[in-house]
Coordinates of C-alpha atoms in Angstrom, one line a residue:
Chain F
X734 CA -55.3 -29.2 54.5
X735 CA -56.0 -25.6 55.2
X736 CA -54.7 -22.8 52.6
X737 CA -51.1 -21.4 52.5
X738 CA -49.7 -18.0 51.2
X739 CA -47.2 -19.0 49.0
X740 CA -44.1 -16.1 48.4
X741 CA -40.8 -16.1 47.2
X742 CA -37.0 -15.1 49.1
X743 CA -34.9 -15.3 46.7
X744 CA -34.7 -18.3 44.6
X745 CA -36.6 -20.2 47.1
X746 CA -40.5 -20.3 48.1
X747 CA -42.1 -20.8 51.4
X748 CA -45.6 -20.7 52.6
X749 CA -47.3 -19.4 55.6
X750 CA -50.7 -20.5 56.8
X751 CA -53.3 -18.4 56.5
X752 CA -54.1 -18.0 59.5
X753 CA -50.9 -17.0 60.7
X754 CA -51.0 -14.3 58.2
X755 CA -52.5 -11.0 59.0
X756 CA -51.6 -8.9 56.3
X757 CA -49.8 -8.2 52.9
X758 CA -48.6 -4.9 52.4
X759 CA -46.4 -3.5 49.6
X760 CA -43.5 -1.2 50.2
X761 CA -45.1 0.7 53.3
X762 CA -43.3 3.7 54.9
X763 CA -40.3 2.1 56.5
X764 CA -38.7 3.6 59.7
X765 CA -35.3 3.1 60.6
X766 CA -34.5 1.5 64.0
X767 CA -31.4 3.0 65.1
X768 CA -28.3 0.4 66.3
X769 CA -30.4 -2.2 64.8
X770 CA -28.9 -5.2 63.6
X771 CA -28.9 -5.5 59.3
X772 CA -31.6 -8.0 58.9
X773 CA -33.9 -5.6 61.1
X774 CA -34.8 -3.4 58.2
X775 CA -36.8 -1.1 60.2
X776 CA -40.6 -0.5 62.1
X777 CA -43.4 0.0 59.9
X778 CA -47.0 1.1 61.5
X779 CA -50.3 -1.6 61.0
X780 CA -53.1 -0.5 62.2
X781 CA -51.5 2.1 64.9
X782 CA -49.0 -0.8 65.7
X783 CA -45.8 -1.0 65.7
X784 CA -44.5 -3.9 63.8
X785 CA -40.6 -4.5 63.3
X786 CA -39.5 -6.0 59.6
X787 CA -37.0 -8.3 58.9
X788 CA -35.2 -9.5 56.1
X789 CA -36.0 -12.9 55.2
X790 CA -33.3 -13.4 53.0
X791 CA -30.7 -12.0 55.5
X792 CA -32.7 -13.8 58.5
X793 CA -31.6 -16.8 56.5
X794 CA -28.0 -15.6 56.0
X795 CA -28.3 -15.0 52.5
X796 CA -27.5 -11.6 50.8
X797 CA -29.8 -9.9 48.1
X798 CA -32.0 -7.7 46.7
X799 CA -34.4 -6.6 50.1
X800 CA -37.8 -7.7 49.2
X801 CA -41.1 -4.9 48.9
X802 CA -43.5 -7.1 49.9
X803 CA -44.2 -7.5 53.8
X804 CA -46.2 -10.2 55.2
X805 CA -47.5 -8.9 58.6
X806 CA -47.6 -11.9 60.8
X807 CA -50.7 -12.3 63.3
X808 CA -49.6 -13.8 66.4
X809 CA -45.8 -13.6 66.4
X810 CA -46.1 -9.3 66.0
X811 CA -43.4 -9.0 63.5
X812 CA -43.1 -9.0 59.8
X813 CA -41.0 -10.5 57.2
X814 CA -39.7 -8.7 53.6
X815 CA -39.9 -10.7 50.9
X816 CA -39.1 -10.4 47.5
X817 CA -43.1 -11.6 45.3
X818 CA -46.1 -12.8 47.1
X819 CA -48.2 -15.3 44.6
X820 CA -51.1 -15.6 46.6
X821 CA -53.3 -18.5 48.0
X822 CA -52.5 -22.1 47.5
X823 CA -53.0 -25.3 49.3
X824 CA -50.2 -27.8 50.3
X825 CA -50.0 -31.1 48.4
X826 CA -47.7 -33.9 49.3
X827 CA -46.1 -32.4 52.3
X828 CA -43.0 -33.4 54.0
X829 CA -41.6 -32.9 57.2
X830 CA -39.3 -30.2 57.5
X831 CA -36.5 -28.9 59.7
X832 CA -33.5 -30.2 58.1
X833 CA -32.7 -27.0 56.3
X834 CA -34.1 -24.3 59.0
X835 CA -35.1 -25.2 62.5
X836 CA -38.2 -22.7 61.9
X837 CA -39.2 -25.2 58.1
X838 CA -42.0 -26.9 59.5
X839 CA -43.2 -29.1 56.6
X840 CA -41.8 -29.3 52.8
X841 CA -45.1 -29.0 50.4
X842 CA -45.0 -29.4 46.7
X843 CA -47.0 -25.7 45.1
X844 CA -48.0 -24.9 41.6
X845 CA -44.6 -23.5 41.3
X846 CA -42.8 -25.6 42.5
X847 CA -41.2 -27.1 46.2
X848 CA -41.7 -24.9 49.0
X849 CA -41.1 -24.5 52.8
X850 CA -43.9 -24.1 55.4
X851 CA -42.8 -21.6 57.9
X852 CA -43.7 -21.7 61.5
X853 CA -44.4 -18.7 63.1
X854 CA -43.1 -19.6 66.7
X855 CA -39.7 -21.3 65.7
X856 CA -39.1 -18.4 63.4
X857 CA -39.5 -16.1 66.7
X858 CA -37.1 -18.2 68.8
X859 CA -34.7 -18.3 66.2
X860 CA -35.1 -14.6 66.0
X861 CA -34.5 -13.7 69.6
X862 CA -31.7 -16.3 69.3
X863 CA -30.1 -14.2 66.6
X864 CA -30.8 -10.6 68.4
X865 CA -29.8 -12.4 71.8
X866 CA -26.4 -13.3 70.0
X867 CA -26.1 -9.9 68.4
X868 CA -27.1 -8.0 71.4
X869 CA -24.1 -6.1 71.3
X870 CA -24.4 -4.4 68.1
X871 CA -21.4 -3.8 66.3
X872 CA -20.0 -0.1 67.2
X873 CA -17.8 0.2 63.2
X874 CA -19.3 3.0 61.4
X875 CA -21.2 4.6 64.2
X876 CA -21.0 8.3 65.3
X877 CA -18.3 9.6 67.8
X878 CA -21.1 11.2 69.5
X879 CA -23.5 7.4 70.0
X880 CA -22.6 6.1 73.4
X881 CA -21.2 2.5 73.5
Chain J
X924 CA 92.5 66.8 -83.5
X925 CA 90.3 64.3 -84.6
X926 CA 91.2 63.1 -88.4
X927 CA 89.0 61.0 -89.9
X928 CA 91.0 57.4 -90.7
X929 CA 89.4 58.0 -94.4
X930 CA 91.8 61.2 -94.3
X931 CA 94.5 59.4 -92.9
X932 CA 94.3 57.3 -95.9
X933 CA 94.1 60.1 -98.0
X934 CA 97.0 62.1 -96.3
X935 CA 98.9 58.7 -96.6
X936 CA 98.3 58.0 -100.0
X937 CA 99.3 61.7 -100.9
X938 CA 102.5 61.4 -98.7
X939 CA 103.4 58.0 -100.7
X940 CA 102.8 59.6 -103.9
X941 CA 104.9 62.8 -102.8
X942 CA 107.1 60.3 -101.9
X943 CA 107.7 58.8 -105.3
X944 CA 107.5 62.0 -107.2
X945 CA 110.3 63.5 -104.9
X946 CA 112.5 60.3 -105.8
X947 CA 112.0 60.7 -109.3
X948 CA 112.9 64.4 -109.2
X949 CA 116.0 63.5 -106.7
X950 CA 117.4 60.3 -107.9
X951 CA 118.0 62.0 -111.1
X952 CA 119.4 65.1 -109.1
X953 CA 121.6 63.1 -107.3
X954 CA 123.0 61.3 -110.6
X955 CA 124.6 58.5 -108.5
X956 CA 124.1 56.1 -111.4
X957 CA 123.4 56.5 -114.9
X958 CA 120.9 58.2 -116.8
X959 CA 119.6 55.1 -118.2
X960 CA 119.6 53.7 -114.5
X961 CA 117.9 56.3 -113.3
X962 CA 114.2 55.4 -113.8
X963 CA 115.0 51.8 -112.7
X964 CA 116.2 53.2 -109.7
X965 CA 113.7 55.8 -108.8
X966 CA 110.8 53.3 -110.0
X967 CA 112.7 51.0 -107.2
X968 CA 113.2 53.7 -104.8
X969 CA 110.0 54.7 -105.1
X970 CA 108.5 51.1 -104.8
X971 CA 110.8 50.8 -101.6
X972 CA 109.1 53.7 -100.0
X973 CA 106.2 53.3 -100.8
X974 CA 105.9 49.7 -99.2
X975 CA 107.4 51.4 -96.1
X976 CA 105.5 54.1 -95.9
X977 CA 102.5 52.1 -96.8
X978 CA 103.3 49.2 -93.9
X979 CA 104.2 52.2 -91.4
X980 CA 100.6 53.5 -92.1
X981 CA 99.1 51.0 -92.1
X982 CA 100.7 50.2 -89.0
X983 CA 99.9 52.6 -87.3
X984 CA 96.1 52.8 -88.9
X985 CA 95.1 49.3 -87.9
X986 CA 97.0 49.3 -84.4
X987 CA 94.0 50.8 -82.9
X988 CA 91.7 48.0 -84.9
X989 CA 93.7 45.3 -83.6
X990 CA 93.0 46.5 -80.0
X991 CA 88.9 46.4 -80.9
X992 CA 89.7 43.2 -82.5
X993 CA 90.6 41.9 -79.5
X994 CA 88.1 43.5 -77.1
X995 CA 86.0 42.2 -79.4
X996 CA 87.2 38.7 -79.5
X997 CA 87.0 39.1 -75.3
X998 CA 83.7 40.1 -75.2
X999 CA 82.8 37.7 -77.1
X1000 CA 84.2 35.3 -75.1
X1001 CA 82.0 36.9 -72.5
X1002 CA 84.8 38.3 -70.4
X1003 CA 83.1 41.5 -69.7
X1004 CA 85.7 42.9 -66.8
X1005 CA 87.9 44.5 -69.0
X1006 CA 87.4 48.1 -70.5
X1007 CA 89.3 48.9 -74.0
X1008 CA 92.0 51.5 -73.8
X1009 CA 93.9 52.5 -77.3
X1010 CA 97.6 54.1 -77.5
X1011 CA 97.7 57.5 -77.3
X1012 CA 97.3 59.3 -80.7
X1013 CA 98.0 62.6 -81.8
X1014 CA 95.1 62.5 -84.6
X1015 CA 92.5 60.1 -83.1
X1016 CA 90.0 58.9 -85.4
X1017 CA 86.8 56.8 -85.7
X1018 CA 88.5 54.1 -83.7
X1019 CA 88.7 55.8 -80.6
X1020 CA 84.8 56.5 -80.5
X1021 CA 84.5 52.9 -81.4
X1022 CA 86.6 51.7 -78.1
X1023 CA 84.3 54.1 -76.3
X1024 CA 81.2 52.6 -77.7
X1025 CA 82.5 49.1 -77.3
X1026 CA 83.0 50.4 -73.5
X1027 CA 79.7 51.8 -73.1
X1028 CA 78.5 48.3 -75.1
X1029 CA 80.8 46.1 -72.4
X1030 CA 79.7 48.2 -69.2
X1031 CA 76.1 47.7 -70.8
X1032 CA 76.4 44.3 -71.5
X1033 CA 78.0 44.1 -67.8
X1034 CA 75.5 45.6 -66.1
X1035 CA 72.8 43.9 -68.4
X1036 CA 74.0 40.4 -67.7
X1037 CA 74.9 41.4 -63.6
X1038 CA 71.4 42.4 -63.7
X1039 CA 70.2 38.9 -65.7
X1040 CA 72.2 37.1 -63.2
X1041 CA 70.7 38.6 -60.0
X1042 CA 67.0 38.4 -61.4
X1043 CA 67.9 34.9 -62.8
X1044 CA 69.2 34.1 -59.1
X1045 CA 66.0 36.4 -57.9
X1046 CA 63.7 34.2 -60.5
X1047 CA 65.3 30.9 -59.2
X1048 CA 64.6 31.6 -56.1
X1049 CA 61.2 32.9 -56.4
X1050 CA 60.5 30.0 -59.0
X1051 CA 61.6 27.4 -56.2
X1052 CA 59.8 29.6 -53.9
X1053 CA 56.8 29.7 -56.1
X1054 CA 57.1 25.6 -56.4
X1055 CA 57.1 25.1 -53.0
X1056 CA 54.2 27.4 -52.4
X1057 CA 52.6 26.2 -55.4
X1058 CA 52.9 22.7 -53.7
X1059 CA 51.7 24.1 -50.7
X1060 CA 48.8 25.8 -52.2
X1061 CA 48.2 22.1 -53.8
X1062 CA 47.9 20.5 -51.4
X1063 CA 46.3 23.3 -49.3
X1064 CA 43.9 23.2 -52.8
X1065 CA 43.5 19.6 -52.1
X1066 CA 42.5 20.3 -48.6
X1067 CA 40.1 22.9 -49.7
X1068 CA 38.6 20.3 -52.3
X1069 CA 38.4 17.7 -49.8
X1070 CA 36.3 20.2 -47.6
X1071 CA 34.5 21.6 -50.5
X1072 CA 33.3 18.1 -50.9
X1073 CA 32.9 17.1 -47.4
X1074 CA 30.8 21.1 -47.6
X1075 CA 29.1 19.4 -50.9
X1076 CA 27.8 16.7 -48.9
X1077 CA 27.1 18.2 -45.8
X1078 CA 24.7 20.4 -47.6
X1079 CA 23.6 17.7 -49.3
X1080 CA 22.6 16.2 -46.1
X1081 CA 21.7 19.1 -45.0
X1082 CA 19.5 19.2 -48.1
X1083 CA 18.0 16.3 -47.1
X1084 CA 17.7 17.3 -43.6
X1085 CA 15.8 20.4 -44.5
X1086 CA 13.8 18.5 -46.6
X1087 CA 13.3 16.5 -43.8
X1088 CA 12.8 19.5 -41.9
X1089 CA 10.1 20.8 -43.6
X1090 CA 8.2 17.5 -44.0
X1091 CA 8.0 17.8 -40.5
X1092 CA 6.8 21.0 -40.7
X1093 CA 4.3 20.2 -42.9
X1094 CA 3.2 17.4 -40.6
X1095 CA 3.3 19.8 -37.9
X1096 CA 1.2 21.8 -39.6
X1097 CA -1.3 18.7 -40.1
X1098 CA -1.0 18.6 -36.1
X1099 CA -1.3 22.3 -35.4
X1100 CA -4.0 22.2 -37.9
X1101 CA -5.5 19.0 -35.8
X1102 CA -4.8 21.1 -32.4
X1103 CA -7.2 24.0 -33.8
X1104 CA -9.8 21.5 -34.3
X1105 CA -9.3 20.2 -31.4
X1106 CA -9.3 23.3 -29.7
X1107 CA -12.3 24.6 -31.0
X1108 CA -14.3 21.3 -30.6
X1109 CA -12.9 22.0 -27.1
X1110 CA -14.4 25.7 -27.2
X1111 CA -17.7 24.2 -28.7
X1112 CA -17.4 21.1 -25.8
X1113 CA -16.8 24.0 -23.0
X1114 CA -20.0 26.0 -24.4
X1115 CA -22.1 22.8 -24.4
X1116 CA -20.7 22.0 -21.1
X1117 CA -21.7 25.6 -19.9
X1118 CA -25.3 25.0 -20.8
X1119 CA -25.4 21.5 -19.3
X1120 CA -23.7 23.3 -16.1
X1121 CA -26.8 25.8 -16.1
X1122 CA -29.2 23.4 -16.7
X1123 CA -27.4 21.4 -13.8
X1124 CA -27.6 24.5 -11.3
X1125 CA -31.5 25.2 -12.1
X1126 CA -32.1 21.3 -11.4
X1127 CA -30.2 21.5 -8.2
X1128 CA -31.9 24.3 -7.6
X1129 CA -35.1 22.8 -8.1
X1130 CA -33.9 19.9 -6.4
X1131 CA -33.1 22.7 -3.5
X1132 CA -36.6 23.7 -3.2
X1133 CA -37.8 20.0 -3.2
X1134 CA -35.6 19.0 -0.6
X1135 CA -36.3 21.9 1.1
X1136 CA -39.9 20.6 1.1
X1137 CA -39.2 17.1 2.1
X1138 CA -36.8 18.2 4.7
X1139 CA -39.9 20.7 6.3
X1140 CA -42.0 17.4 5.9
X1141 CA -40.0 15.4 7.7
X1142 CA -39.2 17.7 10.3
X1143 CA -43.2 17.9 10.8
X1144 CA -43.4 14.4 11.1
X1145 CA -40.3 14.4 13.2
X1146 CA -42.4 16.8 15.7
X1147 CA -45.7 14.9 14.8
X1148 CA -43.7 11.6 16.2
X1149 CA -42.5 13.4 19.3
X1150 CA -46.1 14.5 19.8
X1151 CA -46.9 11.0 19.3
X1152 CA -43.9 9.5 21.5
X1153 CA -45.2 12.3 24.6
X1154 CA -48.8 11.0 24.3
X1155 CA -47.7 7.0 24.2
X1156 CA -45.5 8.0 27.0
X1157 CA -48.4 9.3 28.9
X1158 CA -50.0 6.2 27.9
X1159 CA -47.9 4.6 29.7
X1160 CA -48.0 6.6 32.4
X1161 CA -52.3 5.7 33.1
X1162 CA -50.9 2.0 32.3
X1163 CA -48.7 2.2 35.1
X1164 CA -51.0 3.7 37.2
X1165 CA -53.7 1.1 35.9
X1166 CA -51.2 -1.7 36.9
X1167 CA -50.5 0.2 40.2
X1168 CA -54.5 -0.1 40.9
X1169 CA -54.5 -3.4 39.8
X1170 CA -51.4 -4.7 42.0
X1171 CA -52.9 -2.7 45.2
X1172 CA -56.8 -4.1 44.0
X1173 CA -54.2 -7.6 43.7
X1174 CA -52.8 -7.2 47.2
X1175 CA -56.5 -6.1 48.6
X1176 CA -58.2 -9.3 47.3
X1177 CA -55.0 -11.5 48.6
X1178 CA -55.5 -9.7 51.8
X1179 CA -59.5 -10.2 51.9
X1180 CA -58.9 -14.1 50.7
X1181 CA -56.5 -14.5 53.8
X1182 CA -59.5 -12.5 56.0
X1183 CA -61.8 -14.9 54.6
X1184 CA -60.0 -17.7 54.6
X1185 CA -58.9 -16.7 58.4
X1186 CA -63.1 -16.6 59.2
X1187 CA -63.1 -20.2 57.9
X1188 CA -66.8 -21.1 56.7
X1189 CA -67.9 -17.9 57.4
X1190 CA -65.6 -16.2 55.0
X1191 CA -66.0 -18.8 52.6
X1192 CA -68.5 -17.1 50.0
X1193 CA -66.1 -13.6 50.6
X1194 CA -63.2 -15.8 49.7
X1195 CA -65.2 -17.0 46.0
X1196 CA -65.7 -13.2 45.6
X1197 CA -62.2 -12.2 47.0
X1198 CA -60.8 -14.7 44.8
X1199 CA -62.8 -13.3 41.5
X1200 CA -61.9 -9.8 42.6
X1201 CA -57.7 -11.2 42.6
X1202 CA -58.6 -13.0 39.1
X1203 CA -60.0 -9.8 37.7
X1204 CA -56.8 -7.9 39.4
X1205 CA -54.6 -10.5 37.6
X1206 CA -56.8 -10.5 34.5
X1207 CA -56.3 -6.5 34.4
X1208 CA -52.9 -6.3 35.5
X1209 CA -51.8 -9.4 32.3
X1210 CA -54.1 -6.8 30.0
X1211 CA -52.1 -3.6 31.2
X1212 CA -49.2 -5.9 31.2
X1213 CA -50.1 -6.3 27.2
X1214 CA -50.7 -2.8 27.0
X1215 CA -47.4 -1.8 28.7
X1216 CA -45.4 -4.2 26.7
X1217 CA -47.6 -2.8 23.8
X1218 CA -46.6 0.7 24.8
X1219 CA -43.0 -0.1 25.2
X1220 CA -43.1 -1.6 22.0
X1221 CA -44.5 1.7 20.5
X1222 CA -42.3 3.6 22.4
X1223 CA -39.1 1.6 20.7
X1224 CA -40.5 1.7 17.4
X1225 CA -41.7 5.6 18.0
X1226 CA -37.8 5.9 19.4
X1227 CA -36.4 4.1 16.4
X1228 CA -38.8 5.9 14.4
X1229 CA -37.7 9.6 15.7
X1230 CA -33.8 8.0 15.5
X1231 CA -34.3 7.6 12.0
X1232 CA -35.8 10.9 11.5
X1233 CA -32.9 12.3 13.7
X1234 CA -31.0 10.2 10.9
X1235 CA -32.8 11.4 7.8
X1236 CA -32.8 14.8 8.9
X1237 CA -29.5 14.7 9.8
X1238 CA -28.8 12.9 6.0
X1239 CA -31.4 15.7 4.7
X1240 CA -29.3 18.3 5.8
X1241 CA -26.0 16.9 4.6
X1242 CA -27.9 16.2 1.2
X1243 CA -29.0 20.2 1.3
X1244 CA -25.4 20.5 2.2
X1245 CA -24.4 18.7 -0.7
X1246 CA -27.0 19.5 -3.2
X1247 CA -25.8 23.3 -2.1
X1248 CA -22.0 22.0 -2.6
X1249 CA -23.6 20.5 -5.9
X1250 CA -25.1 23.9 -6.7
X1251 CA -21.8 25.3 -6.0
X1252 CA -19.9 22.9 -7.9
X1253 CA -21.9 23.7 -11.1
X1254 CA -21.3 27.0 -10.6
X1255 CA -17.8 26.6 -10.5
X1256 CA -18.2 24.1 -13.4
X1257 CA -19.8 26.7 -15.3
X1258 CA -17.1 29.4 -14.6
X1259 CA -14.5 27.0 -15.4
X1260 CA -16.2 25.5 -18.7
X1261 CA -16.4 29.1 -19.7
X1262 CA -12.8 29.9 -18.6
X1263 CA -12.0 26.8 -20.2
X1264 CA -14.1 28.0 -23.4
X1265 CA -12.6 31.0 -23.7
X1266 CA -8.5 29.4 -23.1
X1267 CA -9.8 26.6 -26.0
X1268 CA -11.2 29.3 -28.0
X1269 CA -7.8 31.4 -27.2
X1270 CA -5.9 28.0 -28.4
X1271 CA -7.8 27.8 -31.7
X1272 CA -7.1 31.0 -32.6
X1273 CA -3.3 31.0 -31.1
X1274 CA -3.5 27.5 -33.3
X1275 CA -4.4 29.7 -36.5
X1276 CA -1.4 31.7 -35.5
X1277 CA 0.7 29.0 -35.6
X1278 CA -0.7 27.3 -38.5
X1279 CA 0.0 30.5 -40.4
X1280 CA 3.3 31.1 -38.6
X1281 CA 4.2 27.2 -39.6
X1282 CA 3.2 27.7 -42.9
X1283 CA 5.2 30.5 -43.2
X1284 CA 8.2 28.8 -41.5
X1285 CA 7.5 26.2 -43.7
X1286 CA 7.9 28.2 -46.7
X1287 CA 11.2 29.8 -45.3
X1288 CA 12.4 26.2 -44.8
X1289 CA 11.4 25.4 -48.3
X1290 CA 13.2 29.0 -49.3
X1291 CA 16.3 27.4 -47.1
X1292 CA 16.0 23.7 -48.8
X1293 CA 16.1 25.9 -52.3
X1294 CA 19.2 27.7 -51.0
X1295 CA 20.5 25.1 -49.5
X1296 CA 20.1 23.0 -53.2
X1297 CA 21.7 25.7 -54.8
X1298 CA 25.0 25.7 -52.3
X1299 CA 25.0 22.3 -52.5
X1300 CA 25.1 22.8 -56.6
X1301 CA 27.6 25.7 -55.8
X1302 CA 29.5 23.2 -53.7
X1303 CA 29.8 21.0 -56.3
X1304 CA 31.0 23.5 -58.8
X1305 CA 33.4 25.0 -56.3
X1306 CA 34.6 21.3 -55.8
X1307 CA 35.0 21.0 -59.6
X1308 CA 36.4 24.9 -59.5
X1309 CA 38.9 23.5 -56.4
X1310 CA 39.7 20.6 -58.6
X1311 CA 40.6 22.7 -61.3
X1312 CA 42.2 25.2 -59.6
X1313 CA 44.4 22.3 -57.8
X1314 CA 45.2 21.1 -61.5
X1315 CA 46.0 24.5 -62.5
X1316 CA 48.2 24.6 -58.9
X1317 CA 50.1 21.3 -59.7
X1318 CA 50.6 22.7 -63.9
X1319 CA 51.9 26.1 -62.0
X1320 CA 54.2 23.9 -60.0
X1321 CA 55.4 22.8 -62.7
X1322 CA 55.7 26.1 -64.6
X1323 CA 57.4 26.9 -61.4
X1324 CA 60.0 24.1 -61.8
X1325 CA 60.5 24.6 -65.4
X1326 CA 61.1 28.4 -64.4
X1327 CA 63.4 27.3 -61.8
X1328 CA 65.3 25.1 -64.2
X1329 CA 65.3 27.9 -66.5
X1330 CA 66.7 30.5 -64.1
X1331 CA 69.1 27.8 -63.3
X1332 CA 69.8 27.5 -67.0
X1333 CA 69.7 31.0 -67.6
X1334 CA 72.2 31.7 -64.5
X1335 CA 74.5 28.8 -66.1
X1336 CA 74.6 30.9 -69.3
X1337 CA 75.4 34.0 -67.6
X1338 CA 77.7 32.7 -65.5
X1339 CA 80.3 32.6 -68.1
X1340 CA 80.2 36.4 -68.3
X1341 CA 83.5 37.6 -66.2
X1342 CA 82.1 40.7 -65.1
X1343 CA 85.1 41.0 -62.5
X1344 CA 83.5 43.5 -59.9
X1345 CA 80.2 42.3 -57.6
X1346 CA 78.0 44.7 -59.0
X1347 CA 74.1 44.5 -57.4
X1348 CA 74.7 41.1 -55.6

């Protein structure tokens, strides 16, 4: 069974297959994306590539403190802002996921507790669905000179 | 022409004798009777003429005497109202003078009796008034006696009170002497207080010096603690920097581990190195965390020590001000104790003067007591004299009553005299 990067978002623990993780950054300079939805915190420069950063907490429909650890995914060309990165671990007693979230592939027990294994493809699809539902951004709070 | 009655009797005898002799010659000459009867006839004629002339002369001579006798009888009966008038005589004699004398006697008696009557009535009135007055005086004397007795009792009470006052003055003298002693003791205590307060002031000055040194030391310690805290904060920054480096190292090791894991079998060795680096980073992070905790504890303790030092400095400042106030208080105590000593000395002096004055007053009170005792004795004597006076006035009232009775009796006696016309009424 492969190595898994264990991270914390809110009170929950999540894991990512190491092969699906490109890099872990801490509080890189974040560039604000105009008219972006709230869960899209901005974009960062990762080795001369622009990578959008999503708030993993808001992505799950929760509110809380925005994490300062940025986990850059390997294939999805996106990054997740989480509250903590606990390092690599091995997955034991793996159970099938997808009950709570469609992008949760498995549920496993780590050294820190019960964690969900993230499926980057499913997460990307979920993001695309959410972004398509919020294609027309809210106009409240925007200046008058911005076109609607 | 006044002829004495003796001469009148002599002249009457001569006339009788001459008539007898003439008859003795006339009868024989007439020869009316025989010779032998001439002698008898002449004798009988002589006797007859002698008796007739004798009766006429005697009647004439004794007529005034009878008038005087009746006047004397009237006077003796108390009738003084009439004047003696003698019949006219060609030859007045001593009876006229006697009548004049009797009239003068009557007049004098009338005047005397009138005066006695008037005087006796006045005496009776005066005696009655005197009796009334003596009764009033007796009553007043009784009242005076009562008043004098009251004065005597009051004088005795006064003497007792003066004796008590004298006793009180003696006690007051003793009290004032005790006050003087207490004032002298207070003056001594105030002097001792002055010395003690001066020593206290010196001690306070020394304490001020020592407290200033301690305060300077505390301020120096505070500065050292501030410097220490600043250095600890610098150490904290260095620790934070090390923590940051450790975290970055840890992150690098994590990324290296990720890269090694993605490399598969080729990256296994690198994974071990990365994990070791990650462990080292964790160890250094934990150590730095411990250091940070220690630094935080040190900072907290230094902050606490600084607060304590600040409080101590504030306390020392307040202590310095308190000691300053204490020094000022000691100065005030010294000045106040000096004033108190002066006043106590003045009180002592005044108490001595008061003792002398009270002694004089006590002597005066004793003199008053003596005078009051004499007054009491005099009052008793006055009371006795008043009683004697009262008795004398009672006797005088009785005498006045006797005098009134005597005057009444005199008036009664005098009332039998008839004065005719009222005189001096």
